[in-house]
Amino acid sequence: MTNQTAVSSGKYLRSSRKIKPIQMEIKFIGTGGAFEPQYFNSAAILNFNNKNFLIDAGFTVYPRLLALNLLFKIDYILITHLHNDHSGSLANILLHKYFYQHGRKFTILYQSEKFKKQLEEFLVIQLKDTAKYVDFAPLEDISGISALDTFGLHSEGFQTYSFIFEEENERLVYSGDLGQTDFLFKHLQTLPACPTTVFHDITFDSQNKGHAHYTMLQPYQSQFKIFGYHCNPTENPQENTIPLVANQPNLIFPG
């Protein structure tokens, strides 16, 4: 990935009225997991094909979007899975847009009909009339984005996905929560070669089987540019060679 991926706040989220397309630009709203709220739940906004995609909406994401004045700059929402630290404030985000923008709705892009049903069942408890507050569209409606089904590879019997974005001969990968890294990287090795940056959840606890231990990511550093997220950066061991998103100011929204 070129240095276009690491963007300055002045360049990010530029107006959609710009005619010239820009390369993919990503910034994280938070880099922590379920138990590191001081670093906010891991979530990011990706500028892709001149549209802004919110990736995940954990329980700290809604207040962060308001504090950063980003909520109304989102065009689409993507959810990797329905654990609370990835979807806990999704209903708040949908309601806020509806009530503060006179009935306008966000579009959630879904990866499969089965996952769409899970999303609807998750939201109906809070929204009652889901169709009133959100539109759904299949992910394949957006060219250049694909989802890798990682069912059971984070939590037994639980649906998760990784996202792969391709634009202007560059590839950006967002792992979601994934404990078996070989599955993702072996898939990437089957794709046509191009500069690829992988944002992968990471753990420093070898007993944590739901996330990628840093030693599982290191063998792939010679092939891919890899950044770790979804962690407490103060626990980072000296021997870890995977750079953390939390330590990259150009990849994080300030504040």
Short mmCIF file of C-alpha atoms in Angstrom, two decimals:
data_model
loop_
_atom_site.label_atom_id
_atom_site.label_comp_id
_atom_site.label_asym_id
_atom_site.label_seq_id
_atom_site.Cartn_x
_atom_site.Cartn_y
_atom_site.Cartn_z
CA MET A 1 0.00 0.00 0.00
CA THR A 2 1.38 3.40 -0.84
CA ASN A 3 1.63 6.16 1.72
CA GLN A 4 -1.78 7.34 0.51
CA THR A 5 -3.22 4.89 3.05
CA ALA A 6 -1.84 6.92 5.94
CA VAL A 7 -3.67 10.19 5.53
CA SER A 8 -3.67 13.56 7.21
CA SER A 9 -6.85 14.84 8.79
CA GLY A 10 -6.90 17.77 6.40
CA LYS A 11 -7.06 15.48 3.40
CA TYR A 12 -9.43 12.92 4.79
CA LEU A 13 -13.17 12.82 4.12
CA ARG A 14 -13.00 15.26 1.25
CA SER A 15 -16.19 16.32 -0.46
CA SER A 16 -17.86 13.86 -2.82
CA ARG A 17 -18.12 16.77 -5.28
CA LYS A 18 -14.48 16.21 -6.18
CA ILE A 19 -14.41 14.69 -9.64
CA LYS A 20 -10.96 13.12 -9.50
CA PRO A 21 -11.01 9.77 -7.65
CA ILE A 22 -8.64 9.35 -4.71
CA GLN A 23 -6.85 6.30 -3.45
CA MET A 24 -8.09 4.39 -0.44
CA GLU A 25 -7.63 6.24 2.83
CA ILE A 26 -8.31 4.74 6.24
CA LYS A 27 -8.40 6.14 9.75
CA PHE A 28 -9.35 4.38 12.93
CA ILE A 29 -11.92 5.70 15.38
CA GLY A 30 -10.64 3.31 18.03
CA THR A 31 -8.11 0.48 18.32
CA GLY A 32 -9.11 -1.36 21.50
CA GLY A 33 -11.10 -4.51 22.08
CA ALA A 34 -14.06 -5.31 24.30
CA PHE A 35 -12.03 -4.81 27.46
CA GLU A 36 -9.91 -1.79 26.48
CA PRO A 37 -12.51 1.01 26.36
CA GLN A 38 -9.78 3.54 27.11
CA TYR A 39 -8.60 2.98 23.52
CA PHE A 40 -12.20 2.84 22.20
CA ASN A 41 -13.65 -0.12 20.31
CA SER A 42 -11.84 -0.96 17.11
CA ALA A 43 -13.57 0.70 14.17
CA ALA A 44 -12.46 2.68 11.15
CA ILE A 45 -13.67 4.93 8.38
CA LEU A 46 -12.41 4.01 4.95
CA ASN A 47 -12.63 6.44 2.05
CA PHE A 48 -13.15 4.11 -0.89
CA ASN A 49 -14.15 5.25 -4.36
CA ASN A 50 -14.96 8.69 -2.92
CA LYS A 51 -17.43 7.24 -0.39
CA ASN A 52 -16.95 6.86 3.36
CA PHE A 53 -17.47 3.41 4.85
CA LEU A 54 -17.81 2.93 8.59
CA ILE A 55 -16.35 -0.45 9.48
CA ASP A 56 -17.92 -1.71 12.73
CA ALA A 57 -19.97 0.11 15.33
CA GLY A 58 -19.04 -1.07 18.82
CA PHE A 59 -20.40 0.40 22.03
CA THR A 60 -17.93 3.32 22.07
CA VAL A 61 -18.29 4.19 18.37
CA TYR A 62 -21.45 6.30 18.55
CA PRO A 63 -20.08 8.82 21.09
CA ARG A 64 -16.76 8.88 19.23
CA LEU A 65 -18.47 9.71 15.94
CA LEU A 66 -20.30 12.58 17.62
CA ALA A 67 -17.18 13.88 19.35
CA LEU A 68 -15.26 13.81 16.05
CA ASN A 69 -18.17 15.27 14.04
CA LEU A 70 -18.06 12.31 11.66
CA LEU A 71 -21.47 10.69 11.90
CA PHE A 72 -23.10 12.58 9.03
CA LYS A 73 -20.03 12.07 6.82
CA ILE A 74 -20.62 8.32 6.58
CA ASP A 75 -22.13 6.89 3.38
CA TYR A 76 -22.27 3.16 4.17
CA ILE A 77 -21.90 0.88 7.18
CA LEU A 78 -20.12 -2.49 7.23
CA ILE A 79 -20.23 -4.88 10.19
CA THR A 80 -17.70 -7.70 10.61
CA HIS A 81 -19.76 -9.51 13.27
CA LEU A 82 -22.32 -8.96 15.99
CA HIS A 83 -20.26 -9.02 19.18
CA ASN A 84 -20.99 -5.97 21.32
CA ASP A 85 -17.63 -4.30 20.75
CA HIS A 86 -18.32 -4.37 17.00
CA SER A 87 -22.03 -3.59 16.84
CA GLY A 88 -23.13 -2.31 20.25
CA SER A 89 -23.94 1.25 19.19
CA LEU A 90 -25.26 0.46 15.72
CA ALA A 91 -28.86 1.24 16.68
CA ASN A 92 -27.87 4.60 18.18
CA ILE A 93 -26.07 5.55 14.98
CA LEU A 94 -29.09 4.67 12.84
CA LEU A 95 -31.52 6.51 15.12
CA HIS A 96 -29.34 9.61 15.30
CA LYS A 97 -29.25 10.01 11.53
CA TYR A 98 -32.99 9.40 11.20
CA PHE A 99 -34.03 11.92 13.85
CA TYR A 100 -31.42 14.59 13.17
CA GLN A 101 -31.54 14.42 9.37
CA HIS A 102 -35.32 14.42 8.95
CA GLY A 103 -35.92 10.76 8.22
CA ARG A 104 -32.80 10.00 6.20
CA LYS A 105 -31.37 6.52 6.65
CA PHE A 106 -28.00 4.82 6.58
CA THR A 107 -27.38 1.87 4.27
CA ILE A 108 -25.88 -1.25 5.81
CA LEU A 109 -24.13 -3.46 3.27
CA TYR A 110 -24.68 -7.12 4.07
CA GLN A 111 -22.44 -10.04 3.15
CA SER A 112 -25.11 -12.76 2.83
CA GLU A 113 -28.85 -13.18 3.21
CA LYS A 114 -28.24 -15.18 6.38
CA PHE A 115 -26.17 -12.38 7.91
CA LYS A 116 -28.76 -9.80 6.84
CA LYS A 117 -31.34 -11.76 8.81
CA GLN A 118 -29.01 -11.79 11.83
CA LEU A 119 -28.58 -8.02 11.54
CA GLU A 120 -32.33 -7.50 11.33
CA GLU A 121 -32.95 -9.72 14.36
CA PHE A 122 -30.22 -7.90 16.29
CA LEU A 123 -31.69 -4.48 15.48
CA VAL A 124 -35.40 -5.20 15.81
CA ILE A 125 -35.14 -5.48 19.59
CA GLN A 126 -33.97 -1.86 19.75
CA LEU A 127 -35.66 -0.33 16.69
CA LYS A 128 -38.88 -2.38 16.48
CA ASP A 129 -39.54 -1.19 12.92
CA THR A 130 -36.12 -1.83 11.39
CA ALA A 131 -37.09 -0.80 7.86
CA LYS A 132 -38.04 2.64 9.13
CA TYR A 133 -34.51 3.45 10.24
CA VAL A 134 -32.14 1.57 7.94
CA ASP A 135 -31.77 0.43 4.35
CA PHE A 136 -30.00 -2.80 3.49
CA ALA A 137 -28.10 -3.50 0.29
CA PRO A 138 -26.01 -6.50 -0.79
CA LEU A 139 -22.26 -5.98 -0.58
CA GLU A 140 -21.86 -6.93 -4.24
CA ASP A 141 -23.65 -3.72 -5.19
CA ILE A 142 -20.35 -1.93 -4.49
CA SER A 143 -17.63 -2.86 -6.95
CA GLY A 144 -14.22 -3.60 -5.46
CA ILE A 145 -15.37 -4.87 -2.05
CA SER A 146 -15.58 -8.52 -1.09
CA ALA A 147 -16.11 -10.39 2.17
CA LEU A 148 -14.29 -13.51 3.29
CA ASP A 149 -16.49 -15.80 5.37
CA THR A 150 -14.59 -16.63 8.57
CA PHE A 151 -17.38 -18.48 10.36
CA GLY A 152 -16.19 -20.12 13.57
CA LEU A 153 -12.63 -18.82 13.29
CA HIS A 154 -13.04 -16.24 16.06
CA SER A 155 -15.71 -17.75 18.28
CA GLU A 156 -17.05 -21.28 17.94
CA GLY A 157 -20.24 -21.39 15.91
CA PHE A 158 -20.28 -17.62 15.42
CA GLN A 159 -20.47 -15.73 12.13
CA THR A 160 -17.62 -13.34 11.34
CA TYR A 161 -16.21 -11.82 8.16
CA SER A 162 -13.06 -10.17 6.87
CA PHE A 163 -13.31 -7.41 4.25
CA ILE A 164 -11.11 -6.96 1.18
CA PHE A 165 -11.08 -3.66 -0.70
CA GLU A 166 -9.42 -3.20 -4.09
CA GLU A 167 -8.97 0.10 -5.90
CA GLU A 168 -6.40 1.55 -8.31
CA ASN A 169 -4.22 -1.60 -8.16
CA GLU A 170 -4.06 -1.54 -4.36
CA ARG A 171 -5.60 -3.88 -1.83
CA LEU A 172 -6.63 -3.16 1.75
CA VAL A 173 -7.71 -5.96 4.08
CA TYR A 174 -9.62 -5.64 7.37
CA SER A 175 -9.63 -8.87 9.34
CA GLY A 176 -12.49 -8.38 11.77
CA ASP A 177 -11.83 -10.74 14.68
CA LEU A 178 -9.95 -13.79 13.47
CA GLY A 179 -7.99 -16.31 15.49
CA GLN A 180 -6.77 -18.48 12.59
CA THR A 181 -4.60 -16.19 10.51
CA ASP A 182 -3.52 -18.80 7.96
CA PHE A 183 -7.07 -18.91 6.59
CA LEU A 184 -6.98 -15.24 5.59
CA PHE A 185 -3.40 -15.08 4.34
CA LYS A 186 -3.67 -18.26 2.28
CA HIS A 187 -6.72 -16.73 0.61
CA LEU A 188 -4.80 -13.52 -0.10
CA GLN A 189 -2.00 -15.56 -1.67
CA THR A 190 -4.47 -16.86 -4.27
CA LEU A 191 -5.39 -13.36 -5.44
CA PRO A 192 -3.61 -11.47 -8.22
CA ALA A 193 -0.47 -9.82 -6.89
CA CYS A 194 -0.73 -6.15 -5.96
CA PRO A 195 0.42 -3.94 -3.06
CA THR A 196 -1.56 -5.15 -0.04
CA THR A 197 -1.97 -3.71 3.45
CA VAL A 198 -3.58 -5.90 6.09
CA PHE A 199 -5.14 -4.50 9.25
CA HIS A 200 -5.37 -7.51 11.53
CA ASP A 201 -6.62 -7.94 15.08
CA ILE A 202 -3.75 -8.92 17.36
CA THR A 203 -3.20 -10.37 20.82
CA PHE A 204 -0.13 -10.71 23.01
CA ASP A 205 -1.66 -13.53 25.06
CA SER A 206 -0.85 -16.96 23.65
CA GLN A 207 -3.90 -18.39 25.44
CA ASN A 208 -6.28 -16.07 23.58
CA LYS A 209 -7.44 -18.29 20.70
CA GLY A 210 -10.06 -15.86 19.41
CA HIS A 211 -7.49 -13.39 18.06
CA ALA A 212 -4.23 -13.59 16.18
CA HIS A 213 -1.16 -13.96 18.38
CA TYR A 214 1.54 -11.68 17.03
CA THR A 215 3.80 -14.65 16.28
CA MET A 216 1.14 -15.93 13.85
CA LEU A 217 1.30 -12.69 11.86
CA GLN A 218 5.07 -12.27 11.72
CA PRO A 219 5.72 -14.97 9.08
CA TYR A 220 3.62 -13.01 6.59
CA GLN A 221 5.43 -9.69 7.00
CA SER A 222 7.72 -10.46 4.08
CA GLN A 223 4.70 -10.63 1.75
CA PHE A 224 2.27 -8.09 3.19
CA LYS A 225 2.32 -4.80 5.03
CA ILE A 226 0.59 -5.63 8.33
CA PHE A 227 -0.73 -3.45 11.16
CA GLY A 228 -2.20 -4.81 14.39
CA TYR A 229 -5.30 -3.44 16.09
CA HIS A 230 -7.88 -4.53 18.71
CA CYS A 231 -5.43 -4.58 21.61
CA ASN A 232 -3.92 -2.76 24.57
CA PRO A 233 -0.73 -1.24 23.11
CA THR A 234 0.93 -1.02 26.54
CA GLU A 235 1.11 -4.84 26.56
CA ASN A 236 3.10 -4.95 23.32
CA PRO A 237 6.19 -7.16 23.87
CA GLN A 238 9.58 -5.94 22.70
CA GLU A 239 9.99 -8.86 20.31
CA ASN A 240 6.81 -8.06 18.39
CA THR A 241 7.65 -6.73 14.93
CA ILE A 242 4.04 -6.04 13.87
CA PRO A 243 3.43 -2.26 14.05
CA LEU A 244 0.30 -1.32 15.97
CA VAL A 245 -2.31 1.07 14.60
CA ALA A 246 -2.43 2.66 18.06
CA ASN A 247 1.17 3.83 17.57
CA GLN A 248 0.56 5.33 14.11
CA PRO A 249 -0.85 8.87 14.54
CA ASN A 250 -1.54 9.16 10.82
CA LEU A 251 -3.90 6.18 11.02
CA ILE A 252 -6.00 7.42 13.96
CA PHE A 253 -8.46 10.25 14.35
CA PRO A 254 -7.08 12.60 17.03
CA GLY A 255 -8.79 13.20 20.34
#
